[in-house]
PDB file of C-alpha atoms and ligand atoms in Angstrom:
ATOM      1  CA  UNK A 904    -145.405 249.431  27.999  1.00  0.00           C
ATOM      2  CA  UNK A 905    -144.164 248.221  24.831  1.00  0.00           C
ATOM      3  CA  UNK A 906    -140.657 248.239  23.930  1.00  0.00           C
ATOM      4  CA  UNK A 907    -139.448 251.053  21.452  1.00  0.00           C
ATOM      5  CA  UNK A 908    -136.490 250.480  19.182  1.00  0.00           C
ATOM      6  CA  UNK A 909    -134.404 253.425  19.373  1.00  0.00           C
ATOM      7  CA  UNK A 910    -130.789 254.493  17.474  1.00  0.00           C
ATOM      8  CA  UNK A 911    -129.265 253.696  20.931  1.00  0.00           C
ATOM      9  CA  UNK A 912    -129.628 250.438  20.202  1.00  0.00           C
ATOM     10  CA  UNK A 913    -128.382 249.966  16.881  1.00  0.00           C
ATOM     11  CA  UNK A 914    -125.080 248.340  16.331  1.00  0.00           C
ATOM     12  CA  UNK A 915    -124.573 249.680  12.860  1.00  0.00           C
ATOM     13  CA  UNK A 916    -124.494 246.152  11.678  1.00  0.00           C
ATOM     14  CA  UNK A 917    -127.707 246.071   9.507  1.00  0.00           C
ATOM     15  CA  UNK A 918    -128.166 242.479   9.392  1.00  0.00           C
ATOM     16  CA  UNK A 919    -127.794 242.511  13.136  1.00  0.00           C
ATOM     17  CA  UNK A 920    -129.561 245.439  13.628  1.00  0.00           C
ATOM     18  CA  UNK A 921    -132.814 243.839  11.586  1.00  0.00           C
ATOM     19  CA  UNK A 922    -132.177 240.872  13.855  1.00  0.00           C
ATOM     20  CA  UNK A 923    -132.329 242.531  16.827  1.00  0.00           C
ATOM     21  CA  UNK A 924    -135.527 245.201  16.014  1.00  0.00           C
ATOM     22  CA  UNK A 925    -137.091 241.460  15.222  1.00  0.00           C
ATOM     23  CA  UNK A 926    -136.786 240.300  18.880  1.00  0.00           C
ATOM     24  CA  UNK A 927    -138.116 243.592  19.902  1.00  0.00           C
ATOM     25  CA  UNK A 928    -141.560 243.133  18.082  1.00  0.00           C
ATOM     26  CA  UNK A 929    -141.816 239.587  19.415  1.00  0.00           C
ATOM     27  CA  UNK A 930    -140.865 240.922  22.812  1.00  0.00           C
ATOM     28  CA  UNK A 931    -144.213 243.270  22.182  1.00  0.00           C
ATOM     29  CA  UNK A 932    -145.817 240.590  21.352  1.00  0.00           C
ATOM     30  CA  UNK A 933    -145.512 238.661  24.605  1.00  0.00           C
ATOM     31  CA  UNK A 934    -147.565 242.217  25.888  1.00  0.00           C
ATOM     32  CA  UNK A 935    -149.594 242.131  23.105  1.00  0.00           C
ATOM     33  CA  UNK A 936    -150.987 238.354  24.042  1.00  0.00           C
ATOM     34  CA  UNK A 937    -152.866 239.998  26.698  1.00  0.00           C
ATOM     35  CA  UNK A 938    -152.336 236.978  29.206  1.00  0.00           C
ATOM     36  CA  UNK A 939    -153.665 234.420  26.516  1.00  0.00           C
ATOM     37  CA  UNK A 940    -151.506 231.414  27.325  1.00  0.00           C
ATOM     38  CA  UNK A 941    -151.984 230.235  23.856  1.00  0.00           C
ATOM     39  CA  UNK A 942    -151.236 232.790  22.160  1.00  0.00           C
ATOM     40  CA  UNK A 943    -148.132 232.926  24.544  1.00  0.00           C
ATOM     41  CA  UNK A 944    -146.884 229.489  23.915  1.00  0.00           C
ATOM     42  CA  UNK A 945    -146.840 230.276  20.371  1.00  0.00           C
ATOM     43  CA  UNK A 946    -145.043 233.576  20.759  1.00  0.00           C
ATOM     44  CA  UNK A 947    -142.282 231.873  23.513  1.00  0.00           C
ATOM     45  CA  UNK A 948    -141.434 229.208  21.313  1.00  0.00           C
ATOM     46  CA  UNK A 949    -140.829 231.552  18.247  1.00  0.00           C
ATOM     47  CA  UNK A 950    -139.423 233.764  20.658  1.00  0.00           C
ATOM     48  CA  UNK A 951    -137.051 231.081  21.476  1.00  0.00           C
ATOM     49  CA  UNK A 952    -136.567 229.828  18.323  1.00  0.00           C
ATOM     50  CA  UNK A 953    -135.391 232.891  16.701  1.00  0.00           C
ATOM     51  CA  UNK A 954    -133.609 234.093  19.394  1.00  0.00           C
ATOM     52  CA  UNK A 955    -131.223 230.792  19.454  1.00  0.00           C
ATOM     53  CA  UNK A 956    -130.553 231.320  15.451  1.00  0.00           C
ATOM     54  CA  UNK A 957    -129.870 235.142  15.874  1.00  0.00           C
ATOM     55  CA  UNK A 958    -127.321 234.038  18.740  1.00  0.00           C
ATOM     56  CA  UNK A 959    -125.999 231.639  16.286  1.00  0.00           C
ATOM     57  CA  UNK A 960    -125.618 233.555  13.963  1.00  0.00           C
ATOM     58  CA  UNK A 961    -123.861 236.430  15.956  1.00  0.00           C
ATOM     59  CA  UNK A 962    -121.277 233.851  17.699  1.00  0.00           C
ATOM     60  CA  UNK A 963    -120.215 232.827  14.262  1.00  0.00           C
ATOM     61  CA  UNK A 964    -119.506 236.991  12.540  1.00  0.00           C
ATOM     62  CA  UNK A 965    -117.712 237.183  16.453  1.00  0.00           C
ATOM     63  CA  UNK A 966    -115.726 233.894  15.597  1.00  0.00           C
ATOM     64  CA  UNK A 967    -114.938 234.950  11.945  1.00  0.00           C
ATOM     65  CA  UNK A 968    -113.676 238.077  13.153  1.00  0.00           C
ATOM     66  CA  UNK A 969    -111.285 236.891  15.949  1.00  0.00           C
ATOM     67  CA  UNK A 970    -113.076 238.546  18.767  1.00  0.00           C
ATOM     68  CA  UNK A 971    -111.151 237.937  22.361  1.00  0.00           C
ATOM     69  CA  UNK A 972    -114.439 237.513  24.165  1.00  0.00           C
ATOM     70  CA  UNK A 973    -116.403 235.350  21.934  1.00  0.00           C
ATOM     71  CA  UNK A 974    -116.847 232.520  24.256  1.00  0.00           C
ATOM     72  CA  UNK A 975    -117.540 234.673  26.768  1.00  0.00           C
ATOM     73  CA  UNK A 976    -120.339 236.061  25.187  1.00  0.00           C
ATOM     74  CA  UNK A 977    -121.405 232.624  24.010  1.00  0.00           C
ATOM     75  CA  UNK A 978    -121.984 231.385  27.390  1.00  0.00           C
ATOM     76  CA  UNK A 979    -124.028 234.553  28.414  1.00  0.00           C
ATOM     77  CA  UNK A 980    -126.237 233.569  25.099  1.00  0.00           C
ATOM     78  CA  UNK A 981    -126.329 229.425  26.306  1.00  0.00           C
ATOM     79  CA  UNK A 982    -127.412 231.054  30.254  1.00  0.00           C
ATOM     80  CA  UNK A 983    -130.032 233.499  28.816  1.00  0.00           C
ATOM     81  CA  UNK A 984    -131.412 230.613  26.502  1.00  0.00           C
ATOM     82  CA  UNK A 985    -131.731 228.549  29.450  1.00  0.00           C
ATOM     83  CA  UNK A 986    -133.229 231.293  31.805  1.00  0.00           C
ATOM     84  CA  UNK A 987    -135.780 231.981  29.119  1.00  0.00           C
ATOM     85  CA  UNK A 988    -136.765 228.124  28.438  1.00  0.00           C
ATOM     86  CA  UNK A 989    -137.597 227.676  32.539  1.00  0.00           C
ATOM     87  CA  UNK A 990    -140.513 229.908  31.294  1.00  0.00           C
ATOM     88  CA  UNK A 991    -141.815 227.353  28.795  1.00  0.00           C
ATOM     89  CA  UNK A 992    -141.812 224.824  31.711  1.00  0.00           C
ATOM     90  CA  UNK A 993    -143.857 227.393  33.994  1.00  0.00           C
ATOM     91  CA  UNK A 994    -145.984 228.106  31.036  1.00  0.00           C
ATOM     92  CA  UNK A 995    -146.958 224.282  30.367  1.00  0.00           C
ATOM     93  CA  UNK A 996    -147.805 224.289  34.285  1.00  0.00           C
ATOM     94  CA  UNK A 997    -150.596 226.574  33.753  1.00  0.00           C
ATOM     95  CA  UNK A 998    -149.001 229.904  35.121  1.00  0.00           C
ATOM     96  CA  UNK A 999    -149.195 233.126  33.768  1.00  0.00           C
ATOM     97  CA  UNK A1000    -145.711 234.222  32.815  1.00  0.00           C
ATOM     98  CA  UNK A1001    -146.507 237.702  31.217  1.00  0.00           C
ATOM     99  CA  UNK A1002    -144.946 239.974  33.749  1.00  0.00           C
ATOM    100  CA  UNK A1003    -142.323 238.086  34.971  1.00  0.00           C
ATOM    101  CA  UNK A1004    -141.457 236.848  31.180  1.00  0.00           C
ATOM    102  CA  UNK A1005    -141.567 240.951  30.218  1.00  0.00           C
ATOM    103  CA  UNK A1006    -139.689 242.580  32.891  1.00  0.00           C
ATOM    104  CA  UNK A1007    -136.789 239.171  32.055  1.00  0.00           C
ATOM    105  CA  UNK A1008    -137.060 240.026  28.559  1.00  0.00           C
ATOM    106  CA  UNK A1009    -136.588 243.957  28.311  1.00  0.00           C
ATOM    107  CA  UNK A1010    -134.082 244.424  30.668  1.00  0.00           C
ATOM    108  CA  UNK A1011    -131.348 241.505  29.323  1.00  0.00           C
ATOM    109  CA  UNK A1012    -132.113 242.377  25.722  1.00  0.00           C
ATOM    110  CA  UNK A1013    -131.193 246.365  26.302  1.00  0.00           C
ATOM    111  CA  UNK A1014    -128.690 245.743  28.629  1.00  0.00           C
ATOM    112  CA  UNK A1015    -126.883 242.853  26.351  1.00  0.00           C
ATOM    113  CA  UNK A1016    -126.890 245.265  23.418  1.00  0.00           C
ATOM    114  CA  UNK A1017    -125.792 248.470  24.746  1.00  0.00           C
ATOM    115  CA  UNK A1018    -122.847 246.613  26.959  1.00  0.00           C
ATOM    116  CA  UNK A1019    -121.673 243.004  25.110  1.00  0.00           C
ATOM    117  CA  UNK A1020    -122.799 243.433  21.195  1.00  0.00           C
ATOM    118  CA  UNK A1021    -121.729 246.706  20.915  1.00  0.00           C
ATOM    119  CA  UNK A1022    -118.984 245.644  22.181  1.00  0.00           C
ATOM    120  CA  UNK A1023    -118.359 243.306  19.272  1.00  0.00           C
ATOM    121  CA  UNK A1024    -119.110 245.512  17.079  1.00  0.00           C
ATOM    122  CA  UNK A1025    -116.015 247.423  16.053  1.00  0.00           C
ATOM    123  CA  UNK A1026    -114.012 244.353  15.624  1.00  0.00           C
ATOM    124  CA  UNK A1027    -117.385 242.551  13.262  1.00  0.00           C
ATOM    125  CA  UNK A1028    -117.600 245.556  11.436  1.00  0.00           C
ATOM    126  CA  UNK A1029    -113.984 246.159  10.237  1.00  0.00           C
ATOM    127  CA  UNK A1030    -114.015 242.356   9.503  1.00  0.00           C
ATOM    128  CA  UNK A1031    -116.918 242.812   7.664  1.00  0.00           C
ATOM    129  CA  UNK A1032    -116.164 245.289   5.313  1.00  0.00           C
ATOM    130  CA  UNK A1033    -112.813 243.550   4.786  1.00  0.00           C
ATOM    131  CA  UNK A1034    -114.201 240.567   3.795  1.00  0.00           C
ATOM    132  CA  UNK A1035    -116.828 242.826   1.198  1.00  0.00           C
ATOM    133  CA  UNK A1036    -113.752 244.405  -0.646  1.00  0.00           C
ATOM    134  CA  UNK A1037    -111.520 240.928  -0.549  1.00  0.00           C
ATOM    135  CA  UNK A1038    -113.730 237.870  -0.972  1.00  0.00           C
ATOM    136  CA  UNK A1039    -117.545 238.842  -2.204  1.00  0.00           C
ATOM    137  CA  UNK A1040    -117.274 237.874  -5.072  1.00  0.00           C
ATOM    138  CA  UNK A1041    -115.938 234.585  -4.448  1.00  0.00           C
ATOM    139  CA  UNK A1042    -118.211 231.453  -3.383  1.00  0.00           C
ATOM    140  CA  UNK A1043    -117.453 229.169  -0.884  1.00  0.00           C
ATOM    141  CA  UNK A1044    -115.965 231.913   1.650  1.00  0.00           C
ATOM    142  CA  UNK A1045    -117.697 232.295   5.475  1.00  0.00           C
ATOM    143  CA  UNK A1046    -118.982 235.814   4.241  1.00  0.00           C
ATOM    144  CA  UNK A1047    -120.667 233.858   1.457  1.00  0.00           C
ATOM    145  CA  UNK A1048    -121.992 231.260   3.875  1.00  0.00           C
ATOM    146  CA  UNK A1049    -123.781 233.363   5.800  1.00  0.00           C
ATOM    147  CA  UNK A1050    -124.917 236.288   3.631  1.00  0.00           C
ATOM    148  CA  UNK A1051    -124.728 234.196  -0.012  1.00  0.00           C
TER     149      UNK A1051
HETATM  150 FE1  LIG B 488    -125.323 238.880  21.815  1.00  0.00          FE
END
């Protein structure tokens, strides 16, 4: 079944929010491989790929904003990176990872946004719009860094 992107899921962060719908689709892509493995060891390593810059990115708006748990959250990114690359190894054996990949995939990515981003996202988004009204205009800044 593929994976629906609902409101519950949204952050309110739209370049987060874009980020995360984006993992979604590859996450229905894994289905949509239909147990090609390679087709499927394009889609993991894109998969992994963009999911290590979107973690990147969110660890620095959590750092910029002075969020308490940000290492924390870090190290659940750096353990979920690592549980999904053990699939790359399985994948080069010859298995087929679809279900196991799937039923990995879904559950940590709905679980990690309802429960740890949103709960970043308070703090991101007052530092956020903060940092629109004080410093967009000006180069050079973190804000312009990663939105310039
Ligand atoms: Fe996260």
């Amino acid at each position: 079944m593929q994976l629906q992107w609902s409101s519950e899921l949204e952050l309110g962060i739209p370049v987060i929010d874009s980020q995360h719908q984006r993992i979604v689709e590859y996450i229905n892509s894994v289905e949509q491989a239909n147990h090609d493995q390679e087709k499927m060891r394009i889609i993991l390593n894109e998969l992994i790929d963009y999911t290590i810059s979107h973690f990147a990115f969110e660890e620095s708006l959590m750092e910029e904003a002075g969020y308490t748990f940000a290492k924390a959250h870090k190290k659940v990114h750096q353990l979920f990176t690592r549980r999904v690359e053990t699939f790359t190894t399985r994948l080069d054996a010859g298995e087929d990872i679809t279900n196991d990949l799937l039923i990995v995939l879904k559950s940590w990515l709905v679980n990690h946004i309802k429960r740890d981003d949103k709960d970043y996202s308070d703090i991101v988004k007052a530092n956020l719009h903060a940092a629109t009204t004080r410093t967009k205009a000006r180069q050079g800044t973190w804000f312009n860094r990663l939105f310039g």
